[in-house]
Coordinates of C-alpha atoms and ligand atoms in Angstrom, one line a residue:
Chain A
M1 CA 2.8 67.3 30.2
Q2 CA 5.5 64.6 30.6
L3 CA 4.6 62.6 33.9
E4 CA 7.2 62.7 36.2
I5 CA 8.4 60.3 39.0
E6 CA 10.1 61.0 42.1
I7 CA 12.7 58.2 43.0
K8 CA 15.4 58.0 45.6
F9 CA 17.8 55.5 45.8
S10 CA 21.3 54.6 47.2
L11 CA 24.1 56.0 44.2
N12 CA 27.2 55.0 45.3
G13 CA 26.7 54.7 49.8
R14 CA 24.8 58.3 48.7
M15 CA 21.3 58.8 49.4
V16 CA 19.8 60.7 45.9
Q17 CA 16.9 61.9 44.8
T18 CA 15.0 63.2 41.7
K19 CA 11.9 62.8 39.4
V20 CA 11.8 60.3 35.7
P21 CA 9.1 60.2 32.8
P22 CA 9.1 56.1 33.7
T23 CA 10.4 55.9 30.4
M24 CA 13.8 57.1 30.8
T25 CA 15.9 54.4 31.4
T26 CA 18.3 54.1 33.7
L27 CA 21.6 54.6 31.8
V28 CA 20.5 57.9 30.6
M29 CA 19.6 59.5 33.9
L30 CA 22.4 58.2 35.5
R31 CA 24.1 60.4 33.2
E32 CA 21.5 63.6 32.6
N33 CA 20.4 63.6 35.9
F34 CA 24.0 63.1 37.7
D35 CA 26.5 63.4 35.6
L36 CA 27.6 59.7 35.7
T37 CA 29.2 59.9 32.2
G38 CA 31.3 56.9 33.3
G39 CA 28.1 53.8 31.2
K40 CA 28.7 54.5 27.3
L41 CA 25.4 54.3 25.6
A42 CA 26.9 52.1 22.8
C43 CA 24.8 49.7 20.9
G44 CA 22.1 51.1 23.3
E45 CA 20.5 47.2 23.2
G46 CA 22.2 45.1 26.0
E47 CA 24.6 43.6 22.9
C48 CA 28.0 45.1 24.4
G49 CA 27.5 46.0 28.2
A50 CA 29.4 49.5 27.5
C51 CA 26.3 50.3 29.6
T52 CA 27.2 48.4 32.8
V53 CA 25.9 48.9 36.2
K54 CA 25.5 47.0 39.3
I55 CA 22.0 47.3 41.0
D56 CA 21.7 45.4 45.2
D57 CA 24.1 42.5 44.0
R58 CA 23.8 42.3 40.3
T59 CA 25.0 43.6 37.7
I60 CA 22.4 44.4 34.6
N61 CA 23.0 46.2 31.4
S62 CA 21.5 50.5 31.8
C63 CA 20.7 50.8 28.3
L64 CA 17.7 48.3 28.8
M65 CA 17.1 48.9 32.6
F66 CA 13.7 51.8 33.1
A67 CA 15.0 54.0 35.4
V68 CA 11.6 54.5 38.0
D69 CA 12.9 50.6 38.2
C70 CA 15.8 52.2 40.1
D71 CA 13.5 53.0 43.4
G72 CA 14.8 52.2 46.9
R73 CA 17.7 50.1 45.3
E74 CA 21.7 50.8 45.4
V75 CA 22.9 51.1 42.3
Q76 CA 26.6 51.4 41.9
T77 CA 28.9 52.6 39.1
I78 CA 32.6 53.4 37.8
E79 CA 32.4 56.2 39.7
G80 CA 31.6 54.3 42.5
L81 CA 33.4 51.9 42.6
G82 CA 38.1 53.3 43.5
G83 CA 36.4 56.9 43.3
V84 CA 37.5 60.1 44.9
A85 CA 40.7 57.4 47.0
G86 CA 41.8 56.5 44.1
L87 CA 41.5 53.6 41.5
E88 CA 40.2 50.6 42.7
I89 CA 42.7 47.6 42.7
M90 CA 41.0 46.0 39.7
Q91 CA 40.5 49.6 37.9
Q92 CA 44.7 49.5 38.6
A93 CA 45.2 46.4 36.7
F94 CA 43.7 46.9 33.7
V95 CA 46.2 50.1 33.7
D96 CA 48.8 47.7 34.8
H97 CA 48.4 45.3 32.3
G98 CA 47.6 47.2 28.6
A99 CA 44.4 46.8 28.5
I100 CA 43.0 50.1 28.0
Q101 CA 42.9 51.4 24.6
C102 CA 40.5 53.9 23.9
G103 CA 38.6 52.6 26.9
Y104 CA 35.2 53.6 26.2
C105 CA 33.8 50.2 26.8
M106 CA 36.3 50.1 30.5
P107 CA 33.4 51.6 32.7
G108 CA 31.4 48.8 31.9
M109 CA 34.4 45.8 31.1
I110 CA 35.3 46.9 34.8
M111 CA 31.9 47.0 36.1
Q112 CA 31.1 42.9 35.3
A113 CA 35.3 41.9 35.8
R114 CA 34.9 43.0 39.3
Y115 CA 31.5 41.1 39.9
V116 CA 32.3 38.0 38.4
V117 CA 35.4 38.1 40.2
D118 CA 32.8 39.2 44.0
Q119 CA 30.1 36.8 42.9
N120 CA 33.3 33.5 43.5
T121 CA 32.7 33.0 47.2
D122 CA 33.8 29.2 46.6
K123 CA 38.1 30.0 47.5
S124 CA 38.4 26.0 46.8
H125 CA 36.8 26.8 43.4
Q126 CA 39.5 29.7 41.7
L127 CA 38.5 31.2 38.2
S128 CA 40.3 30.1 35.0
R129 CA 41.0 31.8 32.0
D130 CA 37.4 30.7 30.5
D131 CA 35.5 30.8 33.1
I132 CA 35.8 35.4 33.4
A133 CA 35.7 34.6 29.2
R134 CA 32.5 33.6 30.3
G135 CA 31.8 36.5 32.6
L136 CA 32.6 39.3 30.6
E137 CA 30.7 37.6 27.4
G138 CA 28.5 39.8 27.8
N139 CA 30.8 43.0 26.8
V140 CA 32.4 44.1 23.5
C141 CA 35.1 45.1 23.4
R142 CA 36.9 46.7 19.5
C143 CA 40.1 47.8 20.2
S144 CA 42.0 45.9 23.5
G145 CA 41.4 41.7 21.7
Y146 CA 40.5 40.8 25.7
T147 CA 43.5 38.7 26.3
K148 CA 44.8 41.9 28.5
V149 CA 41.6 42.1 29.9
V150 CA 41.3 38.5 31.2
D151 CA 45.1 38.7 31.4
A152 CA 44.0 42.0 35.2
V153 CA 41.8 40.0 36.0
A154 CA 43.3 37.1 36.8
A155 CA 46.1 38.8 38.0
V156 CA 43.2 40.4 41.4
I157 CA 41.9 37.2 41.0
L158 CA 45.5 35.9 42.0
D159 CA 46.6 39.2 44.3
E160 CA 43.6 38.2 46.3
A161 CA 43.4 34.8 46.7
S162 CA 46.5 35.6 48.5
A163 CA 46.1 38.6 50.4
Chain B
M1 CA 4.9 59.0 20.7
I2 CA 3.1 57.8 23.6
N3 CA 2.7 60.0 26.2
I4 CA 2.4 58.4 29.6
E5 CA -0.2 59.1 32.0
N6 CA -0.6 56.4 34.8
Y7 CA 2.9 54.9 36.3
H8 CA 1.9 51.9 38.6
R9 CA 4.2 50.4 41.1
P10 CA 1.6 47.5 42.7
S11 CA 3.7 45.4 45.8
S12 CA 0.9 41.6 45.4
I13 CA -0.4 40.4 42.7
S14 CA -4.2 41.1 44.0
E15 CA -3.7 44.7 43.4
A16 CA -1.7 44.1 40.0
V17 CA -3.8 42.6 38.5
Q18 CA -7.0 44.9 39.5
L19 CA -4.4 47.6 37.5
L20 CA -5.0 46.0 34.7
Q21 CA -8.3 45.4 35.2
Q22 CA -9.0 49.1 35.0
G23 CA -8.2 49.0 31.2
E24 CA -4.5 48.6 28.5
A25 CA -1.6 48.2 29.9
T26 CA 1.9 47.4 29.5
I27 CA 3.3 45.4 31.9
V28 CA 6.8 45.9 32.3
A29 CA 9.0 43.6 34.0
G30 CA 13.0 43.2 33.8
G31 CA 12.6 45.4 30.2
T32 CA 15.1 43.9 28.1
D33 CA 12.4 42.7 25.4
L34 CA 10.4 45.6 26.0
T35 CA 13.1 48.2 25.8
P36 CA 14.6 47.4 22.5
Q37 CA 11.1 46.9 21.4
I38 CA 9.9 50.6 22.0
E39 CA 13.3 52.0 21.4
A40 CA 13.1 50.3 17.3
G41 CA 9.5 51.2 17.1
A42 CA 8.0 47.4 16.9
R43 CA 5.8 48.1 19.6
Q44 CA 4.6 51.4 22.0
F45 CA 3.5 51.8 25.0
E46 CA 0.0 51.6 26.4
S47 CA -0.5 55.1 28.1
T48 CA -0.3 52.8 31.5
L49 CA 3.0 50.7 32.1
I50 CA 2.9 48.7 35.5
N51 CA 5.8 48.4 36.9
I52 CA 5.0 44.0 38.1
Q53 CA 9.1 44.1 40.0
R54 CA 8.4 44.8 43.2
V55 CA 5.8 41.6 43.3
E56 CA 8.0 39.7 45.5
E57 CA 5.1 36.7 46.0
M58 CA 6.1 36.0 42.4
R59 CA 9.9 35.3 43.2
G60 CA 11.5 32.1 43.6
I61 CA 11.7 28.4 42.9
S62 CA 9.7 25.6 45.9
V63 CA 9.0 22.5 45.5
T64 CA 5.7 21.4 47.0
S65 CA 5.4 17.7 47.4
G66 CA 6.9 16.9 44.2
R67 CA 5.7 19.9 42.4
Y68 CA 7.4 22.6 41.2
R69 CA 6.6 25.4 41.2
I70 CA 8.4 28.5 39.3
G71 CA 8.0 32.3 40.2
G72 CA 7.0 34.6 36.5
L73 CA 9.5 36.9 38.5
T74 CA 11.9 34.7 38.8
T75 CA 15.4 36.1 36.7
V76 CA 17.4 33.5 33.9
T77 CA 19.7 34.0 36.7
D78 CA 17.9 32.5 39.4
I79 CA 17.8 29.9 37.4
L80 CA 20.9 29.1 36.8
E81 CA 22.0 29.5 40.7
S82 CA 19.6 28.0 42.0
T83 CA 21.1 23.5 43.6
T84 CA 18.0 22.5 44.0
L85 CA 16.8 22.8 39.8
A86 CA 21.0 20.7 39.1
A87 CA 20.4 18.3 41.2
D88 CA 17.3 17.8 39.8
I89 CA 16.5 19.2 36.6
P90 CA 19.6 19.8 35.3
V91 CA 17.9 20.2 31.3
L92 CA 16.7 23.9 33.2
V93 CA 19.5 25.0 34.1
E94 CA 21.3 23.9 30.7
A95 CA 19.3 26.6 28.9
A96 CA 19.7 29.0 31.7
D97 CA 23.2 28.5 30.5
H98 CA 23.2 29.2 27.0
F99 CA 21.3 32.0 27.7
A100 CA 22.1 35.9 26.1
S101 CA 24.8 37.3 28.8
P102 CA 25.1 37.6 32.0
Q103 CA 24.1 41.0 32.6
I104 CA 20.8 40.4 30.7
R105 CA 20.2 36.7 33.0
N106 CA 20.4 39.4 35.9
A107 CA 17.4 41.0 34.0
A108 CA 15.1 38.9 32.2
T109 CA 12.1 37.1 33.7
L110 CA 10.8 34.0 32.9
A111 CA 8.0 35.7 32.5
G112 CA 9.3 37.8 30.2
N113 CA 10.2 34.5 28.4
L114 CA 7.4 33.2 28.0
C115 CA 4.7 36.6 26.9
N116 CA 7.2 38.2 24.8
A117 CA 6.4 34.3 23.0
S118 CA 9.5 35.2 20.6
P119 CA 9.7 31.0 18.4
A120 CA 13.3 31.6 19.2
G121 CA 12.6 31.9 23.1
D122 CA 14.8 29.7 25.2
M123 CA 13.0 29.5 28.4
C124 CA 9.6 27.7 26.7
I125 CA 11.8 24.2 25.6
P126 CA 13.5 22.3 28.3
L127 CA 9.8 23.6 30.1
L128 CA 7.4 21.9 26.9
L129 CA 10.0 18.7 27.8
L130 CA 8.6 19.0 31.2
D131 CA 4.5 19.3 29.9
A132 CA 4.2 22.8 32.7
Q133 CA 1.1 24.8 33.2
V134 CA 1.3 28.9 33.6
E135 CA -0.9 30.7 35.5
L136 CA -2.3 33.5 34.5
V137 CA -4.2 35.3 37.5
S138 CA -7.4 37.7 37.0
W139 CA -8.7 40.2 39.0
I140 CA -13.4 38.8 38.4
D141 CA -16.1 39.8 40.3
E142 CA -14.1 41.4 43.0
S143 CA -11.5 38.9 43.3
V144 CA -8.5 36.8 42.7
S145 CA -9.1 34.9 39.5
T146 CA -6.6 32.0 38.7
R147 CA -6.2 29.8 35.3
R148 CA -4.1 26.8 34.8
L149 CA -2.6 25.9 31.2
A150 CA -0.5 23.5 29.1
L151 CA 2.7 25.7 28.2
C152 CA 1.9 23.6 24.7
D153 CA -1.0 25.6 24.4
F154 CA -0.2 29.2 24.9
F155 CA 2.1 30.4 22.3
I156 CA -0.7 30.7 19.0
G157 CA 1.6 32.6 17.3
P158 CA 5.5 35.5 16.9
G159 CA 4.5 37.5 20.1
K160 CA 1.1 36.2 21.0
T161 CA -0.4 33.9 23.5
V162 CA -3.1 33.7 25.0
L163 CA -2.9 35.3 28.0
Q164 CA -5.8 38.6 27.8
K165 CA -5.0 41.5 28.4
N166 CA -6.0 41.4 31.9
E167 CA -4.1 38.3 33.2
L168 CA -1.4 38.4 34.9
L169 CA 1.3 35.5 34.4
T170 CA 2.0 34.9 37.8
A171 CA 4.3 30.9 37.8
V172 CA 5.3 27.9 35.9
E173 CA 4.6 25.3 37.4
F174 CA 5.5 21.1 36.9
K175 CA 5.4 17.6 38.1
Q176 CA 8.8 16.0 39.2
P177 CA 9.8 14.0 36.4
V178 CA 9.1 10.2 36.5
A179 CA 11.8 7.9 37.6
G180 CA 14.8 7.2 34.6
F181 CA 14.0 10.8 32.9
S182 CA 16.2 12.0 31.1
A183 CA 17.2 15.3 29.2
S184 CA 18.5 17.5 26.4
F185 CA 18.9 20.7 25.4
Q186 CA 21.1 22.0 22.4
K187 CA 21.3 25.6 21.2
S188 CA 23.0 26.7 17.3
G189 CA 25.7 29.5 17.4
P190 CA 28.5 29.4 17.6
R191 CA 29.4 31.4 20.6
P192 CA 27.3 30.0 24.4
A193 CA 26.1 33.5 24.4
L194 CA 24.3 36.6 23.1
E195 CA 23.3 34.1 19.9
I196 CA 19.4 34.4 19.3
S197 CA 18.6 30.0 18.9
T198 CA 19.0 29.7 14.7
V199 CA 17.7 26.3 16.3
A200 CA 17.0 25.1 19.7
M201 CA 16.0 21.6 20.4
G202 CA 15.3 20.0 23.8
F203 CA 14.4 16.5 24.5
A204 CA 13.6 14.5 27.2
G205 CA 12.8 10.7 26.8
V206 CA 12.6 7.5 29.3
L207 CA 14.6 3.5 28.3
E208 CA 12.2 1.4 30.1
A209 CA 13.6 -2.1 29.6
G210 CA 15.3 -1.0 26.8
V211 CA 12.4 1.1 24.7
L212 CA 12.4 4.1 24.5
R213 CA 9.0 5.4 26.1
G214 CA 7.8 9.3 27.7
V215 CA 9.6 10.9 24.2
R216 CA 9.0 14.4 24.6
I217 CA 10.8 17.0 21.3
A218 CA 10.7 20.2 22.4
I219 CA 11.7 23.2 19.0
G220 CA 12.4 26.3 19.2
A221 CA 12.6 29.3 16.0
V222 CA 12.0 26.5 13.6
A223 CA 7.5 27.6 13.1
P224 CA 5.5 30.2 14.0
T225 CA 5.7 29.2 18.0
P226 CA 8.2 26.3 19.6
L227 CA 7.1 23.6 18.1
R228 CA 5.8 20.3 20.5
A229 CA 7.2 18.1 17.7
T230 CA 4.5 15.4 18.2
A231 CA 5.0 13.4 14.7
T232 CA 8.0 13.0 15.7
E233 CA 7.6 12.1 18.9
L234 CA 5.4 9.0 18.3
V235 CA 8.1 7.9 16.1
L236 CA 9.8 6.7 18.3
E237 CA 7.4 6.0 21.1
G238 CA 8.4 2.9 21.8
R239 CA 10.9 1.6 19.6
S240 CA 14.5 0.9 21.0
L241 CA 16.6 2.7 19.8
N242 CA 18.9 1.0 16.4
E243 CA 19.8 2.5 13.3
S244 CA 16.8 2.7 12.0
A245 CA 14.2 4.1 14.7
I246 CA 17.4 6.6 14.8
A247 CA 16.9 8.1 11.1
Q248 CA 12.7 8.1 11.3
A249 CA 13.6 10.3 13.7
V250 CA 15.6 12.4 11.6
E251 CA 12.5 11.7 8.6
A252 CA 9.8 13.1 10.6
V253 CA 11.3 15.8 12.5
Q254 CA 12.8 17.0 9.5
E255 CA 8.7 16.3 8.0
E256 CA 7.5 18.3 11.2
V257 CA 9.9 21.8 11.2
K258 CA 8.5 24.6 9.4
P259 CA 11.0 27.1 9.1
I260 CA 11.1 29.9 7.7
D261 CA 14.2 31.7 5.6
D262 CA 15.5 34.9 8.2
V263 CA 18.8 36.9 8.4
R264 CA 20.1 33.8 10.5
A265 CA 19.5 31.5 8.6
S266 CA 17.6 30.0 5.9
A267 CA 15.2 28.0 6.0
W268 CA 16.7 25.1 4.3
Y269 CA 20.0 25.6 7.2
R270 CA 17.4 25.0 10.7
T271 CA 15.4 21.9 9.0
H272 CA 19.2 20.6 8.2
L273 CA 20.0 20.7 11.5
S274 CA 16.6 20.1 13.1
G275 CA 17.8 17.2 11.7
V276 CA 21.5 17.0 13.1
Y277 CA 19.6 17.8 16.6
I278 CA 17.4 14.7 17.0
R279 CA 20.0 12.5 15.5
R280 CA 23.2 14.5 18.9
A281 CA 20.4 14.0 21.0
L282 CA 19.5 10.6 20.4
A283 CA 23.2 9.9 20.8
L284 CA 23.5 12.3 24.9
F285 CA 20.1 10.1 25.3
Q286 CA 21.7 6.7 24.8
G287 CA 25.1 7.7 26.5
V288 CA 23.1 8.5 29.6
T289 CA 21.2 5.8 29.9
A290 CA 23.6 2.8 29.2
H291 CA 26.2 4.6 32.5
A292 CA 23.4 5.0 34.4
A293 CA 21.9 1.4 33.1
Ligands
LIG301 C1 20.9 41.0 24.0 C2 20.0 39.7 24.3 C3 20.1 38.9 23.8 C4 18.7 37.7 24.4 N1 19.6 36.6 24.8 C5 17.6 35.8 25.0 C6 18.5 34.2 24.5 O1 19.4 33.7 24.4 N2 17.5 34.1 24.6 C7 16.3 34.0 25.2 O2 14.7 33.3 25.4 N3 15.7 34.7 25.1 C8 16.9 36.0 24.7 N4 16.6 37.3 25.1 C9 14.7 37.9 25.2 C10 15.3 38.8 27.0 O3 15.7 39.1 27.0 C11 14.2 37.5 27.1 O4 12.9 37.1 26.8 C12 13.3 37.7 28.6 O5 13.7 36.5 29.3 C13 12.5 39.0 28.4 O6 12.0 39.1 30.2 P1 12.3 40.4 30.8 O7 11.9 40.1 32.5 O8 13.0 40.9 30.7 O9 10.9 41.1 30.1 P2 10.1 42.5 29.6 O10 10.9 42.6 28.2 O11 9.9 42.9 30.6 O12 8.8 41.9 28.8 C14 8.6 41.1 28.3 C15 6.9 41.1 27.9 O13 6.7 40.7 28.8 C16 5.6 40.8 29.1 N5 5.1 40.4 30.7 C17 6.6 40.3 31.5 N6 5.9 39.8 32.5 C18 4.8 38.9 32.2 C19 3.6 38.8 33.1 N7 3.8 38.6 34.3 N8 2.9 38.5 33.0 C20 2.3 39.0 31.8 N9 3.0 39.4 31.1 C21 3.9 40.1 30.9 C22 5.6 42.3 29.2 O14 4.2 42.9 28.4 C23 6.5 42.2 27.5 O15 5.1 42.0 26.5 C24 18.1 38.9 24.8 C25 17.6 39.5 24.7 C26 18.0 40.9 24.3 C27 18.4 42.2 24.1
LIG302 S1 24.5 50.0 25.6 FE1 23.8 48.8 26.1 S2 24.7 47.1 25.7 FE2 24.9 48.4 24.4
LIG303 S1 39.2 49.5 24.6 FE1 38.8 50.5 22.7 S2 36.3 50.0 23.0 FE2 36.7 48.4 24.3

């Protein structure tokens, strides 16, 4: 019989419990055990970022991380960004700037965009378009051409700086 | 497919090495090498998995009386964001900046990078310039046993190291470089990120009364293991940096590298690039040392 490990962690702000085989990836667990299908399996090799989620205060490729390792941690997925309350400002900016086409890469892209902006705690340094592009270099989009993605993130930075 | 029978999550080095002593096991850190290797069928898990991510004493960067210590579980992001390293050992931060993507850097550990022993692994390059040592820990005769080994003796082939099955790489250590030490890191590729090196080169040295001293050259992806180009180092040691020394270094390095053809580049191109990089490294060195003088 396949060994299963019981784990407990915070998922989008709520404590949850589940059982996973030790070789299951975090991405598969989120999709199959919790029906959180925002994060996508695209390359499965860490190259594209479509599976990006946040663990504690860092984003990672959930296709590479073992689910057992979520035990005791805080996991945030795209479903936990805005949630039922509506779209979070980064999500809304992507919509407003027409940055989304097929949408497949977007849950990962937006999680990473939010992380890049939140990581810059140095208020005297405003992220440039190049900084944004570098922050998103692990996220591949086959449709949009990135310009509108950077537009959307730059707009959020401006908005949040003046808020 | 191997059936996993045991899964352990030790929280100390002592606990981890006692588990390793019990028999064949696969150590899991960030999983960024392991997961793709398993998925591709290039490697199989042992029936016991040991997840070392909760061994907190293996994390972090510290300096004690001029000796730097980087815990094995320190991530590439931790290195990139370290203000201590940025001030004292910027070449390590440069290498971290050229590494994969932010998401991979957040997960990838230093020990995982070294133990995976890819000839194209990046973090060993600056560490070889620093004459770093690895700390290997095991459980022998009912107690924790530690040995230290020069990093240049750690690698023995692609994916192969001298690490024993019961050993854990717990930290990397190196001494504060001498005054005037100047080092550079170069990595090929059209973009800074998500590029497995076709050639990576580290160069370090000191300019003393107009001549080069303490020359260190480390090159990735040009031999079965990361290469310390000792013959080329000798060509440059004690020389003043003129065109004849530079031309001899280019020739020596192209002689010394032993690259292969693979999907990323031909052996010819890697040899050519090694010459270009040594020339560039020496120009960079000249620029920095002239500026400092
Ligand atoms: C998309 C992508 C891009 C990448 N880009 C780069 C790059 O630019 N440069 C580069 O150098 N690498 C790159 N890598 C490779 C990889 O990210 C690194 O080698 C990483 O540092 C491995 O660390 P990890 O913690 O994920 O190791 P894991 O995958 O967990 O482990 C790797 C190996 O080391 C062993 N191991 C881990 N920790 C220890 C320990 N403490 N003691 C003993 N054995 C141990 C494991 O058993 C396994 O065999 C890339 C990988 C991906 C997927
Ligand atoms: S699916 Fe995880 S990085 Fe592509
Ligand atoms: S919108 Fe289609 S892949 Fe990015």
